Coordinates of C-alpha atoms and ligand atoms in Angstrom, one line a residue:
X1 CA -30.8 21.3 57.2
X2 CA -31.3 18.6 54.8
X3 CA -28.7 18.1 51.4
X4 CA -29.3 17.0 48.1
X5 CA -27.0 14.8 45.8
X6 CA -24.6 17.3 43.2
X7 CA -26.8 18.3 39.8
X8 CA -29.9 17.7 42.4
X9 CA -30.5 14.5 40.4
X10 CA -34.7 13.7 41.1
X11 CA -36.9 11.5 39.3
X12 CA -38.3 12.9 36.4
X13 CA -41.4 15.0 36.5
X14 CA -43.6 12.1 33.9
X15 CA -42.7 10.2 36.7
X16 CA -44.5 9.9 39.9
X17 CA -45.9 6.7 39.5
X18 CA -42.6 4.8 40.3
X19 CA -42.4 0.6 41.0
X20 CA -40.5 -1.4 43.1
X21 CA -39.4 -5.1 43.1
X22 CA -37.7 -7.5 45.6
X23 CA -34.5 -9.6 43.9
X24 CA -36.4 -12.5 43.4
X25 CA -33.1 -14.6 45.0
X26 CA -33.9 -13.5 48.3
X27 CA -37.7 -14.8 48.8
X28 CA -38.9 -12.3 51.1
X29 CA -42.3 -12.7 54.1
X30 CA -45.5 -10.5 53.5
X31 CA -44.5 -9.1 57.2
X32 CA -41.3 -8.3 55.4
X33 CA -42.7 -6.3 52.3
X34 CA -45.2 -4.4 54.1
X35 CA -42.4 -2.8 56.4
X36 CA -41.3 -1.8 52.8
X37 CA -44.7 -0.5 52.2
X38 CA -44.8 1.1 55.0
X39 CA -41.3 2.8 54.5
X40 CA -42.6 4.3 50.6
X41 CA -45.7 5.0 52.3
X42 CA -44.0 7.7 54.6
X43 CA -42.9 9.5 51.3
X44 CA -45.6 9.2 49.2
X45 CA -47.8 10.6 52.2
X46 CA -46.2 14.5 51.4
X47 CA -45.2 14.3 47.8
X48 CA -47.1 13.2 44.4
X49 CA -45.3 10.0 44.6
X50 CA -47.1 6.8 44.5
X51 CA -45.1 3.4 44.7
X52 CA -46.1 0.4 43.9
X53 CA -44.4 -3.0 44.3
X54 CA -44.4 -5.2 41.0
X55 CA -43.0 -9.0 40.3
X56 CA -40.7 -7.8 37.5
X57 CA -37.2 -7.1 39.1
X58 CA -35.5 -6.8 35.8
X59 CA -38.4 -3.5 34.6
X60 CA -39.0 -1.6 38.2
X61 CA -37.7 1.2 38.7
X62 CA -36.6 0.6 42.2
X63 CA -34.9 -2.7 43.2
X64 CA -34.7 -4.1 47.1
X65 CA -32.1 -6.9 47.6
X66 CA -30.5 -8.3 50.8
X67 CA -26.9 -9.6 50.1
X68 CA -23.7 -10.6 51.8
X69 CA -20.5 -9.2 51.6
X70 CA -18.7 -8.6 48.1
X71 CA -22.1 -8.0 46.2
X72 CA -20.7 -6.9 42.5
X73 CA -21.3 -3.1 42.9
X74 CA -17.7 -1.9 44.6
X75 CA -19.3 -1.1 47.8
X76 CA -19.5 -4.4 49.7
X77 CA -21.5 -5.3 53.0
X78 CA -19.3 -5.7 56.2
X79 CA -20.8 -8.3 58.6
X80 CA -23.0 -7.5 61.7
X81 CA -23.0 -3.4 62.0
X82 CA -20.5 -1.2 60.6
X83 CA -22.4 -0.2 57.4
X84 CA -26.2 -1.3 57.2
X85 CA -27.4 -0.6 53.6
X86 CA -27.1 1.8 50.7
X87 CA -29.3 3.1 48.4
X88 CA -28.2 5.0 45.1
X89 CA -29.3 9.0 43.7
X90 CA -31.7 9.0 40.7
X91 CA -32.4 7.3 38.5
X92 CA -30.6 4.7 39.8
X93 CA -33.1 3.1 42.0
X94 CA -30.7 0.0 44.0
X95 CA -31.9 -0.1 47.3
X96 CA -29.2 -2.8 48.9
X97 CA -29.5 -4.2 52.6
X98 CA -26.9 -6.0 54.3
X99 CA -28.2 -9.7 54.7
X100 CA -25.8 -10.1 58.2
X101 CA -27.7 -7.4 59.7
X102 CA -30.0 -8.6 62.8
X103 CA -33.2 -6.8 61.6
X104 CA -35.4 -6.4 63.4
X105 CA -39.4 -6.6 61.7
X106 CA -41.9 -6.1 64.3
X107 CA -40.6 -3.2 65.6
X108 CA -42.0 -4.0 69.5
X109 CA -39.6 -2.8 72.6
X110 CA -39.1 -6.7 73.4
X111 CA -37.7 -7.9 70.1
X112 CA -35.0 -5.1 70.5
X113 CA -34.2 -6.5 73.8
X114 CA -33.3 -9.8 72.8
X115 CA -31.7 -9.4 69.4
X116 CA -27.8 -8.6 69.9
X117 CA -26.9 -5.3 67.5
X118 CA -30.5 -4.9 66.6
X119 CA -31.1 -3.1 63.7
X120 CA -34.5 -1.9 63.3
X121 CA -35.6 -2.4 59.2
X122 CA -38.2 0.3 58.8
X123 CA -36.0 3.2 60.1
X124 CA -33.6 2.0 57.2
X125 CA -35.7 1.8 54.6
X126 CA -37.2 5.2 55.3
X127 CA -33.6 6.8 55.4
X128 CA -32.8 4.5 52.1
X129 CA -36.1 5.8 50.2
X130 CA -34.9 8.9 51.1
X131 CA -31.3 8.7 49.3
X132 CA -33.0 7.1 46.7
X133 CA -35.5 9.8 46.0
X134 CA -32.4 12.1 46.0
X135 CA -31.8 13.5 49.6
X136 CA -28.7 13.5 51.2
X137 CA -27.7 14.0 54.8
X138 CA -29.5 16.6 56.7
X139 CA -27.9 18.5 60.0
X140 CA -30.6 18.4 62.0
X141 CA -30.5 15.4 64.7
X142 CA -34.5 14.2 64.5
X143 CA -34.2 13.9 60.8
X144 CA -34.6 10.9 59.2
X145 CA -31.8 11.6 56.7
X146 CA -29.3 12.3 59.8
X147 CA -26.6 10.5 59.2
X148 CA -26.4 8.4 62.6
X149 CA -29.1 6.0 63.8
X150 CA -28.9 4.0 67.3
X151 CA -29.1 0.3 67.4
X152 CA -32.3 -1.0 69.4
X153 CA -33.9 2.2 68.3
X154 CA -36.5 2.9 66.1
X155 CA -36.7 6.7 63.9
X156 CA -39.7 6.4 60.9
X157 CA -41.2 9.7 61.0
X158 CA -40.5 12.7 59.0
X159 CA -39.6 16.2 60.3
X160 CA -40.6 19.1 58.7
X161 CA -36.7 18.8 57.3
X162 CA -37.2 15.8 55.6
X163 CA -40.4 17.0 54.3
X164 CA -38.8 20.6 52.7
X165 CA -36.4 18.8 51.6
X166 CA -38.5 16.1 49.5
X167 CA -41.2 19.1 48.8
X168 CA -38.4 20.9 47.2
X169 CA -37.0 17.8 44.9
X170 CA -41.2 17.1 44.3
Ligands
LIG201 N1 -25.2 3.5 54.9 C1 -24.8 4.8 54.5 C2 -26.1 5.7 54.5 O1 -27.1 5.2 53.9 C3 -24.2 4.8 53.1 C4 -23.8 6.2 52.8 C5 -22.8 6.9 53.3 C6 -24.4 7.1 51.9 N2 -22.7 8.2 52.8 C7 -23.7 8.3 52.0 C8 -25.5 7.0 51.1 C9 -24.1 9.4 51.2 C10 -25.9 8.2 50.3 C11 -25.2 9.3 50.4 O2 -26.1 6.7 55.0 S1 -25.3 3.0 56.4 C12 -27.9 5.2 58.5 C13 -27.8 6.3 59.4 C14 -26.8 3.7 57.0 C15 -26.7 4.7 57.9 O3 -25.4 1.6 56.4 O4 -24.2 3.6 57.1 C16 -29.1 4.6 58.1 C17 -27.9 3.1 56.7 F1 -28.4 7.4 58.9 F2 -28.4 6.1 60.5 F3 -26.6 6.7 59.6 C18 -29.1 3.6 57.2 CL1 -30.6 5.2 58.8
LIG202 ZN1 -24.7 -2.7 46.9
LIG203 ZN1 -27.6 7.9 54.6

């Protein structure tokens, strides 16, 4: 069953038109951004969110960075595996990837196959949203906001436990 943060902290209800912007340090490809597109997309599908992806990083609501290491928030990145990314509850809206991370875009079989610790970006970003739009982990296996994922694998569709869970938040 899926969890929600303490206080079940949610984006306001005057609020369901949120923006996101990429940390304009970390030039990002279209091919890139649309797997983010994608990822929102997933959400705004089963809720009355709608997100769209502005220049301004310093006025979205949501910000996307990748970094290294020691990244000035306390929680630093750890190299190839171990921990991935982290997103924060409402309202804070930092959506962090770790930059040593072998991502994995295209999301074919054969890219899996010959990229060492693969990690496959849209699954992330669909578990991240999620955080970010206030889940937290769920029980159930299939779930997107189950708390293991497998490397080389790719997970990007709802169950009908993610999608209670968001219902109920939205
Ligand atoms: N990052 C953890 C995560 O997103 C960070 C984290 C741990 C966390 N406990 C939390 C965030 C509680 C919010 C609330 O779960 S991770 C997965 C998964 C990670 C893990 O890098 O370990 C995914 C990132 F679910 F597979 F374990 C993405 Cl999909
Ligand atoms: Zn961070
Ligand atoms: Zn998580």
């Amino acid at each position: 069953h899926y969890t929600l943060f303490p206080g079940e902290p949610r984006w306001p209800r005057d609020r369901r038109d949120l923006t996101y912007a990429f940390d304009p340090r970390n030039p990002l490809t279209d091919e890139v951004k649309s797997v983010f597109a994608r990822a929102f997309g997933r959400w705004a599908e089963v809720t009355a969110l709608n997100f769209t992806n502005i220049e301004s990083f310093t006025t979205s609501d949501i910000t996307i960075g990748f970094y290294t290491g020691d990244h000035g928030d306390g929680e630093p990145f750890d190299g190839v595996l171990g921990t991935l990314a982290h997103a924060f509850s409402p309202p804070s809206g930092k959506f962090h990837l770790d930059a040593d991370e072998n991502w994995v875009v295209s999301g074919d079989l054969d890219s899996f196959l010959s990229v060492t610790a693969a990690v496959d970006l849209e699954s992330v970003a669909v578990h991240e949203i999620g955080h970010l739009l206030g889940l937290g982990h769920s029980s159930v296996e299939e779930s997107i906001m189950y708390p293991t994922i497998t490397t080389g694998k790719r997970k990007v569709d709802l169950t009908n436990d993610d999608v209670e869970g968001i219902q109920y938040l939205y």
